[in-house]
Structures are given as C-alpha cells and as structure tokens.
XYZ file of C-alpha atoms in Angstrom:
603
model
C 0.000 0.000 0.000
C 1.641 3.241 -1.144
C 1.418 6.772 0.238
C -0.602 7.749 -2.846
C -3.169 5.005 -2.163
C -3.417 6.139 1.454
C -4.224 9.698 0.396
C -6.788 8.516 -2.156
C -8.766 6.554 0.442
C -8.850 9.373 3.007
C -8.908 6.685 5.739
C -8.870 8.102 9.260
C -6.978 5.204 10.842
C -4.987 2.073 10.063
C -7.923 -0.287 10.564
C -10.031 1.509 7.942
C -7.037 1.775 5.626
C -6.253 -1.960 5.619
C -9.937 -2.815 5.263
C -10.374 -0.517 2.268
C -7.118 -1.151 0.382
C -6.518 -4.872 1.022
C -10.030 -5.992 2.090
C -8.654 -7.521 5.279
C -11.332 -8.424 7.855
C -11.162 -6.192 10.932
C -12.757 -6.754 14.339
C -13.317 -3.308 15.844
C -15.049 -2.174 19.048
C -16.292 1.050 17.495
C -14.958 4.000 15.472
C -11.696 5.930 15.715
C -9.618 5.237 18.833
C -11.326 1.974 19.821
C -9.552 -1.379 19.926
C -9.188 -2.947 16.470
C -7.608 -6.231 15.346
C -6.701 -7.079 11.764
C -7.198 -10.696 10.654
C -5.039 -12.432 8.056
C -6.017 -15.914 6.862
C -8.115 -16.541 9.949
C -5.589 -15.270 12.487
C -5.645 -12.030 14.434
C -5.452 -10.660 18.004
C -1.702 -11.081 18.474
C -1.114 -13.761 15.845
C -0.319 -11.135 13.210
C 3.111 -9.562 13.737
C 3.177 -5.756 13.430
C 6.477 -4.149 12.418
C 7.427 -0.465 12.171
C 10.355 0.037 9.803
C 11.231 -3.658 10.120
C 11.223 -3.744 13.942
C 8.578 -5.887 15.751
C 6.307 -3.859 18.059
C 3.760 -6.368 19.418
C 3.276 -5.886 23.158
C 4.858 -8.499 25.453
C 1.940 -7.939 27.851
C -0.964 -8.593 25.473
C 0.787 -9.930 22.361
C -1.032 -7.292 20.314
C -0.318 -3.803 19.001
C -2.783 -0.940 18.793
C -2.521 0.045 15.133
C -4.615 3.128 15.912
C -1.502 4.727 17.414
C 0.033 5.094 13.955
C -0.939 8.259 12.092
C -1.723 7.300 8.499
C -0.222 10.595 7.267
C 3.245 9.503 8.437
C 3.272 6.250 6.434
C 5.461 5.920 3.356
C 4.139 2.466 2.447
C 2.855 -0.763 3.987
C 4.090 -4.284 3.279
C 1.827 -7.253 4.014
C 3.170 -10.813 4.046
C 0.427 -13.438 4.180
C 0.785 -16.624 6.227
C 3.820 -17.830 8.158
C 6.168 -18.102 5.179
C 8.169 -14.895 5.779
C 11.945 -15.287 5.504
C 12.672 -11.593 4.954
C 12.186 -10.521 8.581
C 11.815 -13.962 10.237
C 9.713 -12.583 13.092
C 8.630 -14.980 15.820
C 4.892 -15.377 16.429
C 3.790 -14.370 12.920
C 1.201 -17.144 12.598
C -1.198 -15.299 10.297
C 1.265 -12.965 8.642
C 3.195 -9.724 8.935
C 2.220 -6.067 8.506
C 5.304 -3.854 8.123
C 4.545 -0.122 8.393
C 7.338 1.848 6.731
C 7.690 5.473 7.802
C 11.325 6.324 6.979
C 12.808 7.157 3.613
C 15.657 9.232 2.246
C 14.447 12.746 1.455
C 15.119 14.515 -1.838
C 17.310 17.646 -1.765
C 15.459 20.732 -0.575
C 12.889 21.585 2.065
C 9.273 20.452 2.042
C 6.482 21.262 4.495
C 2.727 21.175 4.650
C -0.176 19.466 6.356
C -3.856 18.718 6.333
C -6.964 19.617 8.283
C -10.368 17.945 8.162
C -13.787 17.784 9.774
C -16.089 14.759 9.997
C -19.862 15.071 10.303
C -22.254 12.350 11.430
C -25.618 11.865 9.727
C -28.380 13.805 11.551
C -31.703 12.335 12.629
C -33.995 11.536 15.534
C -33.323 8.976 18.235
C -34.706 7.635 21.499
C -32.876 8.573 24.680
C -33.153 6.554 27.889
C -33.260 8.866 30.899
C -32.281 8.156 34.489
C -35.805 7.022 35.364
C -35.652 4.617 32.375
C -38.248 6.636 30.443
C -37.884 7.018 26.674
C -37.568 10.518 25.194
C -37.528 11.356 21.478
C -34.709 13.751 20.565
C -32.927 15.200 17.535
C -29.190 14.978 17.001
C -27.559 18.197 18.265
C -25.778 20.564 15.906
C -22.440 19.564 17.423
C -22.635 16.255 15.536
C -21.911 18.219 12.347
C -18.505 18.787 13.948
C -18.044 15.280 15.299
C -14.305 14.959 14.617
C -11.471 17.264 13.669
C -7.940 16.291 12.756
C -4.869 18.347 11.959
C -1.560 16.956 10.733
C 1.665 18.793 9.869
C 4.867 17.594 8.241
C 8.293 18.926 7.310
C 11.306 17.299 5.677
C 14.628 18.229 4.176
C 17.429 16.654 2.241
C 21.114 17.399 1.724
C 24.012 15.482 0.234
C 24.668 13.279 3.265
C 21.818 14.130 5.603
C 18.059 14.074 5.445
C 15.362 14.483 8.060
C 11.603 14.366 8.398
C 8.988 15.038 11.049
C 5.223 14.618 11.450
C 2.807 15.687 14.169
C -0.947 15.252 14.489
C -3.791 16.034 16.860
C -7.293 14.598 16.755
C -10.595 15.175 18.501
C -13.245 12.510 17.900
C -16.551 12.774 19.730
C -17.606 9.499 18.089
C -21.302 10.371 18.314
C -23.463 8.514 15.813
C -26.881 6.924 15.435
C -27.345 3.171 15.635
C -30.117 0.615 16.122
C -30.160 -1.488 19.275
C -31.434 -5.054 19.815
C -35.050 -3.921 19.442
C -34.336 -1.893 16.264
C -34.781 1.336 18.230
C -32.563 4.137 16.956
C -30.224 5.533 19.591
C -27.184 7.815 19.758
C -23.772 6.482 20.754
C -22.282 8.586 23.540
C -19.384 8.554 26.039
C -16.914 7.391 23.388
C -14.891 10.604 23.012
C -11.239 10.258 21.985
C -8.570 12.954 22.159
C -5.149 11.931 20.940
C -1.950 13.400 19.548
C 1.440 12.205 18.483
C 4.420 12.683 16.285
C 7.500 11.086 14.823
C 10.867 12.256 13.552
C 13.744 10.596 11.706
C 17.293 11.566 10.778
C 19.248 9.739 8.067
C 23.049 10.110 7.892
C 24.616 8.595 4.778
C 28.251 7.518 4.561
C 29.170 8.348 8.203
C 32.871 8.697 8.935
C 34.538 5.479 10.022
C 32.024 3.253 8.254
C 32.205 1.654 4.791
C 30.972 3.700 1.826
C 27.207 3.632 1.223
C 26.536 2.919 4.889
C 23.574 4.666 6.437
C 22.724 5.531 10.063
C 19.068 6.153 10.882
C 17.790 7.703 14.108
C 14.053 7.803 14.696
C 11.643 8.518 17.513
C 7.873 8.240 17.904
C 5.418 9.434 20.564
C 1.691 8.935 21.120
C -0.791 10.074 23.773
C -4.482 9.203 23.893
C -7.248 10.125 26.318
C -10.202 7.834 25.606
C -13.684 7.256 26.936
C -14.650 3.613 26.518
C -18.371 2.845 26.632
C -19.711 -0.598 27.334
C -21.816 -2.590 24.912
C -24.924 -1.031 23.360
C -27.038 -2.319 26.256
C -24.643 -1.129 28.969
C -24.618 2.275 30.664
C -21.121 1.901 32.131
C -18.234 4.086 30.936
C -14.504 3.502 31.396
C -11.558 5.814 30.911
C -8.248 4.827 29.354
C -5.093 6.896 28.901
C -2.356 5.619 26.586
C 1.177 6.920 26.381
C 3.942 5.334 24.355
C 7.321 6.418 23.091
C 9.807 4.557 20.925
C 13.395 5.294 19.879
C 15.346 3.406 17.216
C 18.926 3.407 15.973
C 19.458 1.516 12.724
C 22.600 0.818 10.707
C 22.175 -0.167 7.058
C 25.286 -1.368 5.224
C 24.549 -2.575 1.663
C 28.264 -3.357 1.264
C 30.308 -4.544 4.261
C 33.889 -4.156 3.013
C 32.978 -6.202 -0.076
C 30.235 -5.957 -2.673
C 28.685 -9.390 -2.017
C 28.102 -8.919 1.725
C 25.459 -6.696 3.356
C 24.279 -6.116 6.908
C 21.651 -4.241 8.876
C 21.370 -3.805 12.632
C 18.871 -2.075 14.882
C 18.436 -1.273 18.562
C 14.992 -0.155 19.720
C 13.651 0.964 23.095
C 9.973 1.496 23.829
C 8.152 2.638 26.952
C 4.393 2.541 27.342
C 1.839 3.394 30.025
C -1.756 2.171 30.010
C -3.890 3.784 32.726
C -7.372 2.254 32.954
C -10.265 3.298 35.182
C -13.495 1.321 34.958
C -16.607 0.796 37.059
C -15.207 -0.300 40.417
C -11.684 -0.981 39.125
C -8.451 0.840 38.370
C -5.213 -0.466 36.920
C -1.901 0.916 35.739
C 0.474 -0.941 33.428
C 4.028 0.201 32.562
C 6.129 -1.667 30.018
C 9.780 -1.214 29.012
C 11.017 -3.161 26.017
C 14.459 -3.320 24.412
C 14.791 -5.058 21.035
C 18.064 -5.845 19.238
C 18.137 -7.118 15.635
C 21.028 -8.063 13.350
C 20.591 -9.385 9.789
C 23.299 -10.408 7.276
C 23.174 -11.431 3.609
C 25.956 -12.943 1.496
C 25.638 -13.358 -2.275
C 27.928 -16.369 -2.587
C 27.505 -16.611 -6.352
C 25.023 -16.390 -9.188
C 23.102 -19.394 -7.828
C 23.413 -19.074 -4.056
C 22.759 -16.466 -1.384
C 22.787 -16.901 2.395
C 20.944 -14.878 5.018
C 21.592 -15.134 8.732
C 20.283 -13.125 11.617
C 19.411 -12.858 15.265
C 16.862 -10.973 17.337
C 16.497 -10.524 21.084
C 13.878 -8.793 23.223
C 14.002 -7.956 26.914
C 10.694 -6.934 28.513
C 10.012 -5.392 31.916
C 6.386 -5.103 33.048
C 5.089 -3.344 36.154
C 1.350 -3.983 36.300
C -1.300 -3.587 38.985
C -2.936 -6.780 37.703
C 0.188 -8.857 37.167
C 2.945 -7.391 39.332
C 6.545 -7.033 38.206
C 7.544 -9.480 35.476
C 10.546 -9.724 33.163
C 10.844 -11.715 29.983
C 13.430 -12.733 27.405
C 12.717 -14.039 23.934
C 14.334 -14.108 20.513
C 15.945 -16.412 18.032
C 18.653 -17.227 15.487
C 17.951 -18.042 11.853
C 19.696 -19.176 8.693
C 18.166 -18.944 5.209
C 19.562 -20.010 1.837
C 18.426 -18.895 -1.586
C 19.429 -21.436 -4.245
C 18.701 -20.958 -7.947
C 19.739 -24.053 -9.959
C 18.344 -22.411 -13.103
C 17.418 -18.792 -13.757
C 13.665 -19.456 -13.592
C 13.705 -21.316 -10.257
C 14.460 -20.172 -6.691
C 14.460 -22.561 -3.706
C 14.572 -21.032 -0.224
C 15.016 -23.323 2.803
C 15.113 -21.592 6.194
C 15.201 -22.486 9.875
C 14.896 -20.293 12.950
C 15.562 -21.483 16.489
C 13.336 -19.490 18.854
C 13.544 -19.279 22.635
C 11.784 -17.621 25.558
C 12.480 -17.422 29.285
C 9.997 -17.842 32.139
C 7.160 -20.323 32.553
C 6.589 -20.610 28.783
C 10.259 -21.093 28.052
C 11.349 -23.528 25.371
C 13.853 -23.769 22.529
C 12.027 -24.663 19.328
C 13.196 -24.989 15.692
C 10.866 -23.333 13.162
C 11.628 -24.569 9.604
C 10.329 -23.092 6.335
C 10.684 -23.947 2.659
C 9.748 -21.733 -0.268
C 9.857 -22.304 -4.035
C 9.371 -19.653 -6.730
C 9.120 -20.640 -10.388
C 9.049 -17.913 -13.023
C 7.399 -20.011 -15.695
C 7.373 -17.101 -18.154
C 7.474 -13.327 -18.229
C 3.765 -13.396 -17.406
C 3.356 -16.372 -15.040
C 4.913 -16.896 -11.589
C 4.165 -19.839 -9.280
C 5.007 -19.836 -5.555
C 4.838 -22.659 -3.010
C 5.577 -22.381 0.735
C 5.717 -24.860 3.613
C 6.254 -23.618 7.150
C 5.927 -24.226 10.858
C 4.213 -21.574 12.992
C 4.909 -21.026 16.679
C 3.808 -18.496 19.320
C 4.556 -18.115 23.038
C 1.839 -17.007 25.502
C 1.796 -13.332 26.548
C 2.197 -11.978 30.088
C -1.587 -11.494 30.301
C -2.213 -15.087 29.224
C 0.113 -16.451 31.874
C -0.195 -14.163 34.870
C -3.311 -11.942 34.757
C -4.769 -11.544 38.273
C -7.045 -8.544 38.076
C -9.991 -9.633 40.182
C -12.264 -12.595 40.836
C -13.680 -12.493 37.277
C -10.460 -13.142 35.319
C -7.116 -14.828 35.884
C -4.178 -16.047 33.825
C -3.051 -19.612 33.323
C 0.640 -20.374 34.013
C 0.146 -23.915 32.676
C -0.489 -22.737 29.104
C 1.428 -24.390 26.295
C 2.793 -22.376 23.354
C 0.734 -22.403 20.166
C 2.199 -24.659 17.487
C 1.265 -25.608 13.954
C 2.107 -26.085 10.297
C 0.934 -24.438 7.097
C 1.340 -24.435 3.344
C 0.224 -22.321 0.399
C 0.332 -22.436 -3.380
C -0.004 -19.198 -5.323
C 0.119 -17.958 -8.885
C 0.468 -14.521 -10.421
C -0.421 -13.829 -14.046
C 0.225 -10.420 -15.597
C -0.444 -8.967 -19.031
C 1.820 -5.923 -18.969
C -0.221 -3.047 -17.509
C -3.545 -4.374 -18.755
C -4.398 -7.066 -16.214
C -2.977 -8.705 -13.090
C -4.411 -11.897 -11.569
C -3.241 -13.301 -8.239
C -4.562 -16.350 -6.461
C -3.447 -18.446 -3.468
C -4.650 -21.710 -1.952
C -3.585 -22.196 1.673
C -4.056 -24.493 4.649
C -2.976 -24.303 8.289
C -3.175 -26.654 11.238
C -2.742 -25.277 14.752
C -2.718 -27.036 18.095
C -2.921 -25.567 21.603
C -4.406 -22.337 20.286
C -4.872 -19.920 23.217
C -8.331 -18.420 23.807
C -9.998 -16.838 26.840
C -13.115 -18.679 28.040
C -15.656 -18.101 30.781
C -16.291 -20.919 33.262
C -18.420 -20.451 36.382
C -18.228 -16.695 35.852
C -14.415 -16.602 35.632
C -12.543 -15.798 32.404
C -9.300 -17.729 31.875
C -7.128 -18.564 28.839
C -6.975 -22.210 27.786
C -5.367 -24.250 25.027
C -8.338 -25.299 22.910
C -6.758 -28.297 21.236
C -6.582 -28.233 17.447
C -7.959 -26.067 14.665
C -7.850 -26.308 10.868
C -7.867 -23.433 8.375
C -8.456 -23.813 4.627
C -8.743 -20.901 2.271
C -8.384 -19.264 -1.092
C -7.783 -15.625 -1.865
C -7.637 -13.889 -5.208
C -7.199 -10.369 -6.522
C -7.773 -8.987 -10.011
C -6.477 -5.568 -11.022
C -7.311 -4.091 -14.394
C -5.734 -1.217 -16.228
C -7.507 -1.602 -19.561
C -8.236 2.095 -19.616
C -6.395 5.091 -18.205
C -9.795 6.500 -17.265
C -10.984 3.566 -15.138
C -8.885 1.405 -12.794
C -10.737 -1.639 -11.448
C -9.744 -3.919 -8.570
C -11.637 -6.989 -7.347
C -10.780 -9.297 -4.450
C -12.326 -12.376 -2.858
C -11.267 -14.453 0.141
C -12.758 -17.800 1.132
C -11.945 -19.169 4.588
C -13.139 -22.433 6.127
C -12.193 -23.052 9.780
C -12.816 -25.979 12.094
C -12.254 -26.326 15.851
C -11.237 -29.859 16.836
C -11.333 -29.640 20.641
C -12.300 -32.717 22.677
C -14.882 -34.764 20.792
C -15.256 -32.248 17.972
C -14.401 -33.442 14.469
C -14.316 -31.773 11.081
C -17.885 -32.982 10.483
C -19.049 -31.148 13.631
C -18.723 -27.914 11.662
C -17.658 -25.711 14.619
C -15.929 -22.599 13.300
C -13.369 -20.209 14.795
C -14.951 -17.046 16.250
C -15.041 -13.789 14.273
C -13.697 -15.328 11.056
C -15.985 -14.704 8.044
C -16.167 -17.485 5.486
C -16.507 -14.980 2.632
C -14.776 -11.591 2.324
C -14.930 -9.556 -0.869
C -13.982 -6.136 -2.088
C -14.352 -3.956 -5.142
C -12.686 -0.678 -6.010
C -13.224 1.591 -9.002
C -10.946 4.571 -9.485
C -11.604 7.270 -12.062
C -8.530 9.492 -12.329
C -8.161 12.772 -14.187
C -5.318 15.226 -14.566
C -5.887 17.068 -11.301
C -7.680 14.513 -9.144
C -9.561 11.263 -8.835
C -12.768 9.629 -7.668
C -12.598 6.275 -5.852
C -15.571 4.081 -5.008
C -14.803 1.033 -2.863
C -16.963 -1.653 -1.296
C -16.161 -4.202 1.418
C -18.261 -7.289 2.233
C -18.008 -9.763 5.109
C -20.294 -12.756 5.574
C -21.721 -13.861 8.926
C -19.343 -14.591 11.808
C -19.791 -16.515 15.051
C -18.935 -14.654 18.253
C -17.672 -17.583 20.357
C -16.299 -21.094 20.059
C -19.671 -22.730 20.768
C -21.094 -21.185 17.550
C -24.379 -20.143 19.173
C -24.485 -16.412 18.377
C -23.983 -15.295 14.780
C -23.421 -11.750 13.510
C -25.208 -10.626 10.346
C -23.223 -10.108 7.128
C -22.592 -6.535 6.023
C -21.505 -4.477 3.034
C -19.825 -1.080 3.405
C -19.559 1.415 0.535
C -17.063 4.301 0.670
C -16.634 7.170 -1.810
C -13.636 9.500 -1.825
C -12.749 12.476 -4.039
C -9.439 14.320 -4.362
C -9.099 17.522 -6.373
C -5.942 19.629 -6.717
C -6.316 23.401 -6.524
C -3.208 24.959 -8.047
C 0.240 23.622 -7.228
C -0.007 23.497 -3.458
C -3.508 22.586 -2.322
C -5.745 19.526 -2.590
C -9.341 19.372 -1.426
C -10.544 15.932 -0.347
C -13.858 14.469 0.718
C -14.796 11.013 2.017
C -18.320 9.629 2.261
C -17.910 6.630 4.562
C -20.572 3.934 4.828
C -22.464 5.718 2.075
C -25.385 3.256 2.251
C -25.783 3.937 5.988
C -25.462 0.224 6.768
C -26.303 -0.746 10.353
C -23.773 -3.350 11.500
C -21.467 -4.525 14.277
C -17.908 -5.764 13.940
C -17.835 -7.123 17.511
C -20.974 -8.356 19.263
C -22.952 -5.547 20.966
C -20.540 -2.794 19.846
C -22.191 -0.742 17.074
C -20.257 0.807 14.205
C -21.025 4.254 12.729
C -23.466 4.832 9.905
C -22.999 7.385 7.148
C -20.449 10.131 7.816
C -18.866 12.855 5.688
C -15.267 14.042 5.984
C -14.142 17.224 4.209
C -10.614 18.581 4.366
C -7.712 20.219 2.620
C -4.075 19.191 2.180
C -1.231 21.586 1.486
C 2.350 20.924 0.370
C 5.133 23.407 -0.345
C 8.658 22.916 -1.666
C-alpha cells in the first residue's frame, strides 16, 4: 500500500485503511480510537506480527499492538506478508502474517512542508434517549454532531548530500457520536466514546558516516503517542470507562549494503519502547508500565550467481510493572539461517530455519523450519509454493493476569504450534491485467483463547484447529480512465477440541467465510474519484457457535481535487449506504459520515 493510495482513500486510521485497500477483515469495538484487530487468513489478536520500519512492536503484555496509534499521514508504504512463510524478517509469532509499516525514507534535496486539516460530520436524525428514570424521550441529534471529529496533521522534511530528516505531528478530537439501532431496532445515539489523541514522529538519516564503509547509512528515529479515551460498554450497557495511553519509541538503525565487499550486506537495529496504560473502569483501576528493548542483526551474502545466504538474530528484553500482574521480566528471541538457491534462472528454492527461545514459565527452545519455491514459468506467469511451521509463546496477560475474581491467567499454558502451506500464482499482461490467487491451509494445536467458566474468564489451550482458504485479486488497467480492482477471500475453519471433528462444523470465532472487495478509481489530470466496497459474511462470536453476527456491506466514496500547485481538497463519504452493522458483538459501528478537508504541500 503506497502513500498515494493512502491519500486517495482518506482513511482516518490504520484499521479503515487496511480494510479498504486490502479488504482484510477487521474486528473493531467502534470507530476511531477503539480497539481494532486485523485478521489475516483466519488469524488475528496477536497472531499477526506488526512491524514499524522492520522492527517488531507487538506488546509483550498482550501480544497485540494498537494500530490506531500510527498516524496514516506519516506512512510511506505498507508491506503485508500473508501466512507464516516470511523469511525476509523472520519474526517470531507471525502465525497469520506480517504487517510492516514503513515510515522512513531518504528525502530529496530541498525543504518540504505542509499538512492537512479535516472535519467529519455524522448523519443527523432523531433517536430515542433513555433517561435516568428509564423513560424514553424522542430527541434530535444536536448541531455539534456536524462537527463530530477534527484532525490536523503537519509535516516537514529536508534533504542534503549526506543528511536528510523528516517530522510529522498530528492532533485529533473525535466525539464518536453517531446513530445506531439497538437489539429492538430502536434508533439511539452512541455517547461517552470521546477520543482525544496526539502524536508525532521524527527521523534523521546520515549517509556515509565517517569510520564506516561507503554507502553505509545511520538512521535515528523517535515516535510518541498520547491518547485520552472514553470507553463505553456494549450497546445495552450504561457503564463508561476511561483509558489513557502513552507510548514512546526510539530506534537506531545501521544499514550497510556493502560490508567491506560488494557481495556482503548487513543491517542492525536497537529499539527501546516505553508505554503506560492507565485504565479506570466501574469499580476498578489499573496501571500498566512496560519497558522493552529489542536488538536485531541481519546479514546477507551473495555467494555466487546461484546461491545467497541470510543469517540473523533478534532478542527482546521486557520489563512489566502492572497492577494486575505485578513485576515481570521476559526474554525471547531467536537465530535463523536462510539459503536462496537458484539451480536455473527461472527457479528459486529457499530453505530456512529459525531457532526461537523464551524465558519464564513458557520457556522452550524450538526450531521453526520453512521452505519456499518460486518458479518464473514465463514473463507473465509466476508460481510460488511455501511450507512452514508456525509457533507463538503465551503473553504476560495469558500467563499471569490476576485482576480480580472475574479473570485470571493460566501459568500452565502451552505455546501455540502448527504447520501451514500455500500455493499461489500470479499472471500479468503488462499493464492491462494482473491476476493473483493463493490456496492455503494451516493446522494449529494448543491455540490460546480466553473462556468463561463459572463466571471466571481464563485462557486455555483449545486443542486443534484447521484453516483452509483461497484468496484472489484482479487488477485491471484496460483504460487510463478507469482502474478496477476486485478481491475475494474464502476461509473455512474448524475447531477440533475434545470430541469435535471436522464434520461437527464448529468454526473459529469472528472469522468470516466470505470476504470480498471492489474498487473503481476514475482518475483525471488534477484529481480522482474512488468508489470502494467491502463485504463480510456472517461470523460466530464464540467457540460454541451459538451467536452469529449478520453479514454486512460497506460502501465508501472518496474524491481528491488539486487546486493549483499546493492545495488539494478531499472528501470522504464513509458507509455511504448507511449500513447498520457490528464488527464485535454488541458494539455498534457508525453509519454514514462525511469528511471534508484540505491538504497543502510546499517545496
């Protein structure tokens, strides 16, 4: 996903962006600022590894990463690697895949600066309000809903012969007021979900530093985020919680394309992050502080025309001070070796093995092998086949949570383990047409899920689960005036816990069997119009498959129009059909909303 695609969508956050551009299913507890998990091939909630500039950022406490903390305006591009076949980054715990958010690039000579400002309006209407005495009152949406959210973002960058720098800051106010229909189809107004957040990032790139080989590059970067969030309960609940998030991250990276010789390259990175999560709910308060240090070193040697070798190591030290867990420390990482062998020009064979380890109660040393084959059958046809093992350690929350009498961790948890394979093809006809399709299957045992028993939530290993699927994407460029993209994903899951068999038909929660997307872009010299649709079929909400969520289709329309050399006006009509739907049970999603804004850029 490129920066240009990001601007065309006008997406307010990462969850919306990935849903609109790649048609990935997203489970989201509401609009901007609420918890959101991206699913890849049936896996989400900590089983998808999130990277920022190649450095893993998943939390050691929860195993997840809040993608809402990343400002979409700061992104240069996004890489998505599907399944557990990755040998580029070789990140541990990437069961479903990898999302690498790239924010740093070398800047062109000169100075650039600019920014954007926007306002989002919710659809007006009448709704029923439940007063303190439980009486119903008919009301109209207040005028303030026409100014439901405002966002401002600023950027500046500069480039010189050996140095370049860039910086971004943003601030956002989201009231998150919108109309929705409750269980009884009564229209109500979502309240107590206000989000105020701000953040920024900066990077400095120093090329050819003294004392290092020519073409070496040192990169310094830092990132900061603060969010003050009201968190309402489900649509039937009147409880409200408050959460404050603060996180900061600093990275030092060394990129050496040539290490004293032209056939040897190396990159190294040291990253430190500190985060605070301050939660206040009905009758409960908790404070969680996490320090994490990550060290990564990757090498590549082009031994000849037919052989290349990659080797690397990563290590993470985590320190958690939590009101619900206490003080915990953790160590995890791994060593890997990958070979790329090309017996003939059209064929590439890539065997790889990583030995992963972790300290503490979940500690173990496990080999994780992978094998990939790429066959360039012709200039138009490419075939890829991957076989891989997937492996994931439990998080601190899974093992040690001890908040109150309603939830507790499970120190007896086993790590998640499994195997997968996929077979994909890509067929291209120059710029006219591109067809991609992949068949895949995964088997996982000891998958970790939280369950309620006798009123107490606790994580358990659920036994085995199977995943079968097919995804395809068609992109057409038959005409310069119309660019068409179609995607479809089929996913069949089966839980095989206890006496359950494949014939029992019990599916994994929150995994739609059918996901589809369509996008039509009409570009012109000074702008473009993009119409995109996203469909998800019904999903079960729990492992017993009793409650099912209705399917939904979301239509979005965005327009960008340049005004002179420096200004662009943009508008986004989100959920244009005003579809009433939920992504997570009992947590309504917004109906139709309109965002209008302007971007400016000067050189």
